[in-house]
Coordinates of C-alpha atoms in Angstrom, one line a residue:
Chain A
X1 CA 143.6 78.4 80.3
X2 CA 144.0 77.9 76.8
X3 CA 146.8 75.5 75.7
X4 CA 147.8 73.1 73.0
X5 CA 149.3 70.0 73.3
X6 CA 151.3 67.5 70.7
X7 CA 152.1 64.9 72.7
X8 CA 155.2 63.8 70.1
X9 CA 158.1 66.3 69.9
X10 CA 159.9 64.0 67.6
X11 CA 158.2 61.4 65.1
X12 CA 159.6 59.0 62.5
X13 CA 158.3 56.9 59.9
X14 CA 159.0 55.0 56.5
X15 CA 157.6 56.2 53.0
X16 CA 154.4 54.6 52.4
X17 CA 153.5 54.5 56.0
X18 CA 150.6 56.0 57.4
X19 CA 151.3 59.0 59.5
X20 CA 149.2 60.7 62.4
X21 CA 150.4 63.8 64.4
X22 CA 148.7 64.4 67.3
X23 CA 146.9 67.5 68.7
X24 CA 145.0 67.8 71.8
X25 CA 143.5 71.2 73.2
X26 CA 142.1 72.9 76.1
X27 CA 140.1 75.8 75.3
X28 CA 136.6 77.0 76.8
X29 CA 135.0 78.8 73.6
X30 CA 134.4 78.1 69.8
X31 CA 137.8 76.2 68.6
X32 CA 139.6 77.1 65.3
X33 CA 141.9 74.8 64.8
X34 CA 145.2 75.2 62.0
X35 CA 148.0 73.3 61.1
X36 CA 151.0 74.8 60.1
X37 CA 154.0 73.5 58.9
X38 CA 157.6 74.5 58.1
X39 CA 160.2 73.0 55.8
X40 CA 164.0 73.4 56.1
X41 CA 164.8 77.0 55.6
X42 CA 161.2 77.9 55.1
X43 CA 159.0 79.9 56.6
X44 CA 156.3 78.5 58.4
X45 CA 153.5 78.1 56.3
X46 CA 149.6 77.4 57.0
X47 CA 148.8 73.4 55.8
X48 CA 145.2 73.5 56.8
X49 CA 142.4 74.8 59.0
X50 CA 139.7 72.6 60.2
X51 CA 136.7 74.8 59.1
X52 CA 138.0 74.4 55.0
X53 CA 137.5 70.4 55.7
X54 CA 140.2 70.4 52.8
X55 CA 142.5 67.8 52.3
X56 CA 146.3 69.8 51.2
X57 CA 149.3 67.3 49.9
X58 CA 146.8 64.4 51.1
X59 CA 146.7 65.5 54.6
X60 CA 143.4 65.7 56.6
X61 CA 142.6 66.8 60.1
X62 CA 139.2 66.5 61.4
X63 CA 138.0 68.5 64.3
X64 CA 137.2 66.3 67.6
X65 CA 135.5 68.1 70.0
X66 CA 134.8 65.5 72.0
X67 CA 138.2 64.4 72.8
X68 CA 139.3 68.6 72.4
X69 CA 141.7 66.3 69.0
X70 CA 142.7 67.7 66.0
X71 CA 145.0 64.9 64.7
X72 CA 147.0 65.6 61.4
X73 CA 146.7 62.0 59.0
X74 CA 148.0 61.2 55.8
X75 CA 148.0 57.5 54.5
X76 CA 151.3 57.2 52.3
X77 CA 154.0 59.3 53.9
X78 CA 156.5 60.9 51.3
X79 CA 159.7 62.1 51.8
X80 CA 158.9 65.3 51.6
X81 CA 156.7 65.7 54.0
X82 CA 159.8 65.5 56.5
X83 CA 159.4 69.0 58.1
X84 CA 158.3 70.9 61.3
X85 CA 154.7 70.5 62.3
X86 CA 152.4 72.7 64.3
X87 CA 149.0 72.2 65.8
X88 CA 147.2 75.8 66.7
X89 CA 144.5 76.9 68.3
X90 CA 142.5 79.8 67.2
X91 CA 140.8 81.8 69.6
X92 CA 137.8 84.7 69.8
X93 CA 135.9 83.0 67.2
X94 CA 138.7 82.9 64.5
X95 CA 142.4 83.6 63.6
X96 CA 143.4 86.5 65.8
X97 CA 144.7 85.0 68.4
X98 CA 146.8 81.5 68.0
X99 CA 148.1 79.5 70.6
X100 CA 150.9 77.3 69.4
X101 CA 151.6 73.5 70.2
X102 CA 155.5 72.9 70.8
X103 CA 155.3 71.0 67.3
X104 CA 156.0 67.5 66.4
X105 CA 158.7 66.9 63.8
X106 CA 158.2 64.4 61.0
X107 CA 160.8 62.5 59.5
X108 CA 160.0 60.0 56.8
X109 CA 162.9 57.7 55.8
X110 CA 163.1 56.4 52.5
Chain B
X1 CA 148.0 85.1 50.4
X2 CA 150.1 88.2 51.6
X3 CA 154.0 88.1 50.9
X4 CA 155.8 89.1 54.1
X5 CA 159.0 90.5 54.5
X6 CA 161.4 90.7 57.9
X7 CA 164.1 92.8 58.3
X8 CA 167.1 91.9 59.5
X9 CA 166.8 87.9 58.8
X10 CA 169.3 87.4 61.7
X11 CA 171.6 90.1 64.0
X12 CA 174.3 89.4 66.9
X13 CA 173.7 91.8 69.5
X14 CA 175.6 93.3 73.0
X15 CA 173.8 92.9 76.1
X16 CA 172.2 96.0 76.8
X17 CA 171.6 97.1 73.3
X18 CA 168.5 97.5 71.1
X19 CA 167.6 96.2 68.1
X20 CA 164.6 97.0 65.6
X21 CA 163.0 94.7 63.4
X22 CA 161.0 95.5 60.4
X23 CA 158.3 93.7 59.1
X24 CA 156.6 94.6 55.7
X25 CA 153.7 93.1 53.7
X26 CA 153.2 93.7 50.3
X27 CA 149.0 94.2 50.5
X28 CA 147.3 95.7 52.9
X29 CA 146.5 93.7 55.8
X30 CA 143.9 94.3 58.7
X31 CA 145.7 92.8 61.5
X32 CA 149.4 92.3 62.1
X33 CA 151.2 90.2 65.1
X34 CA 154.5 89.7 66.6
X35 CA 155.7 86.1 68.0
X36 CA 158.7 85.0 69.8
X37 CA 159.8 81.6 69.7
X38 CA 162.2 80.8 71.9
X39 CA 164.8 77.8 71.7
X40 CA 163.5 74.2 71.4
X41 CA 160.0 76.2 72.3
X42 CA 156.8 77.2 70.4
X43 CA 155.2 80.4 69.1
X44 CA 154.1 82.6 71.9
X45 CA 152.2 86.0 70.8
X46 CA 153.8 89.1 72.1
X47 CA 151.5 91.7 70.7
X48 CA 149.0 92.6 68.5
X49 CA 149.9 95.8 66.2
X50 CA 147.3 98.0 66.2
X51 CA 147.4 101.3 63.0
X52 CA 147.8 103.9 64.7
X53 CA 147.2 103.3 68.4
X54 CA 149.0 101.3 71.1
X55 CA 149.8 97.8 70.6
X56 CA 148.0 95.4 72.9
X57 CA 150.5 93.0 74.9
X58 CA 150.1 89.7 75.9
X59 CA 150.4 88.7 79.2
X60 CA 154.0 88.6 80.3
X61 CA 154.9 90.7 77.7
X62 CA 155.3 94.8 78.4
X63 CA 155.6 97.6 76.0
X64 CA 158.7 99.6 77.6
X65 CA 160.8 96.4 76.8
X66 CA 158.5 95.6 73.3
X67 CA 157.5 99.0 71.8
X68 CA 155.8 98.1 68.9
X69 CA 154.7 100.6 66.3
X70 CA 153.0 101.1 63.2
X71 CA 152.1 103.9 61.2
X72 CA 150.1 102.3 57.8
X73 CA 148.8 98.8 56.8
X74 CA 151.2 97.3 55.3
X75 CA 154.2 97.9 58.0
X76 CA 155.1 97.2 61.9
X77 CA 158.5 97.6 63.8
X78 CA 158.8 95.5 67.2
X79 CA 161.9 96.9 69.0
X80 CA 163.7 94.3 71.2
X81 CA 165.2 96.8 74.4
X82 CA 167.9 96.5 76.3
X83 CA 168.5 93.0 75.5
X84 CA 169.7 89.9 77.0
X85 CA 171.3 86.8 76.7
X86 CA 167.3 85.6 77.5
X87 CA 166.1 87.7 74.1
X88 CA 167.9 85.0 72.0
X89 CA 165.0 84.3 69.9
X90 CA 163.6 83.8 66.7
X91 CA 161.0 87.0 66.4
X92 CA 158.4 86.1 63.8
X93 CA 155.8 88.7 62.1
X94 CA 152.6 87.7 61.1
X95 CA 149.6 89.0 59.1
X96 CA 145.9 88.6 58.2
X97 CA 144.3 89.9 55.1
X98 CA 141.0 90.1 56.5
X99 CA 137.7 88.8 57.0
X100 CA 138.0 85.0 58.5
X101 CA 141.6 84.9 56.6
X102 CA 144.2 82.7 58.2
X103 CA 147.8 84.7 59.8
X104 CA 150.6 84.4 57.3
X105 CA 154.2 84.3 58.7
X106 CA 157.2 86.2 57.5
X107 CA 160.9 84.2 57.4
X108 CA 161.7 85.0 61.2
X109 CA 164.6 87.1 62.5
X110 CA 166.9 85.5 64.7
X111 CA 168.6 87.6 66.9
X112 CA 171.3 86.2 69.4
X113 CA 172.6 88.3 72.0
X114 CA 176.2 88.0 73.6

């Protein structure tokens, strides 16, 4: 069965640490992997996708498949990146079909 | 990316009731979800809105208590039936332009019922 998991329902850090969320998922077909994310009082908003290979407010994910990973990283946390993070799993070849992770929230104290 | 727009943002319901939410996009999109997140849980798809046909459920997920409908490309109603005190969720709509586009989300209604 397909299923996504983040290991770390709650995370906290300092500014100016690095920061890794962690994604792990079970899926027998062609992965896409996304990262989502959602602020206080925002809507949940797409961070990145692993087939871009972008790097959005210095976050990067690379695609394991290996270890079935998708770990979210950023060097230098900021304050701002305190928010709601979820790990999903794309399946049928693409976006149609996304299985959440329970999400990991991030807190970065000043 | 599409702007997406949920109707009502949050309702208090009776047990038993029904409630209708709309979800509207301001582009045409090809494909259009509905999620339910439950309380201290994750996403879980209910439903893919098809235009113009039947909406295809996800297991554990039926249509007479999720009818789902709609009529164009830009708009979807999912209908939350005879609800209770378990239907306190947040009920998201999502939305994909097209191609290999990623699903945008709309603000979320949260419906509680008493």
């Amino acid at each position: 069965a397909q299923r996504v998991t983040q290991p770390e329902k709650l995370l906290s850090v300092f500014k100016g640490a690095p920061v890794e969320l962690k994604c792990n998922y079970s899926y027998s077909g062609s992965p896409e992997l996304f990262w989502y994310v959602q602020y206080s009082r925002q809507r949940l908003q797409l961070l990145l996708r692993h087939i871009s290979r972008e790097s959005i407010k210095g976050f990067t994910a690379d695609l394991n498949k290996g270890e079935t990973s998708f770990h979210l990283k950023k060097p230098f946390a900021q304050e701002e990146d305190s928010a709601m993070y979820y790990c999903a799993l794309g399946l049928q070849g693409g976006s149609e079909k996304l299985v959440f992770g329970k999400g990991t929230k991030l807190t970065v104290n000043p | 990316s599409a702007v997406i727009s949920q109707k009502p943002s949050r309702d208090i319901c009776q047990r038993g009731t029904s409630l209708t939410i709309q979800c509207q996009v301001d582009s045409q999109v090809t494909m259009m979800f509905w999620y339910r997140q439950q309380p201290g849980q994750s996403l879980t798809l209910i439903a893919t809105a098809n235009q113009g046909s039947e909406a295809t459920y996800e297991s554990g997920f039926v249509i007479d208590k999720f009818p789902i409908s709609r009529p164009n490309l830009t708009f979807s109603t999912l209908t939350v039936s005879n609800m209770s005190p378990e239907d306190s969720s947040i009920y998201l709509c999502s939305a994909v332009t097209g191609g290999n586009q990623p699903q945008h989300f709309g603000d979320g209604t949260r419906l509680s019922i008493l």
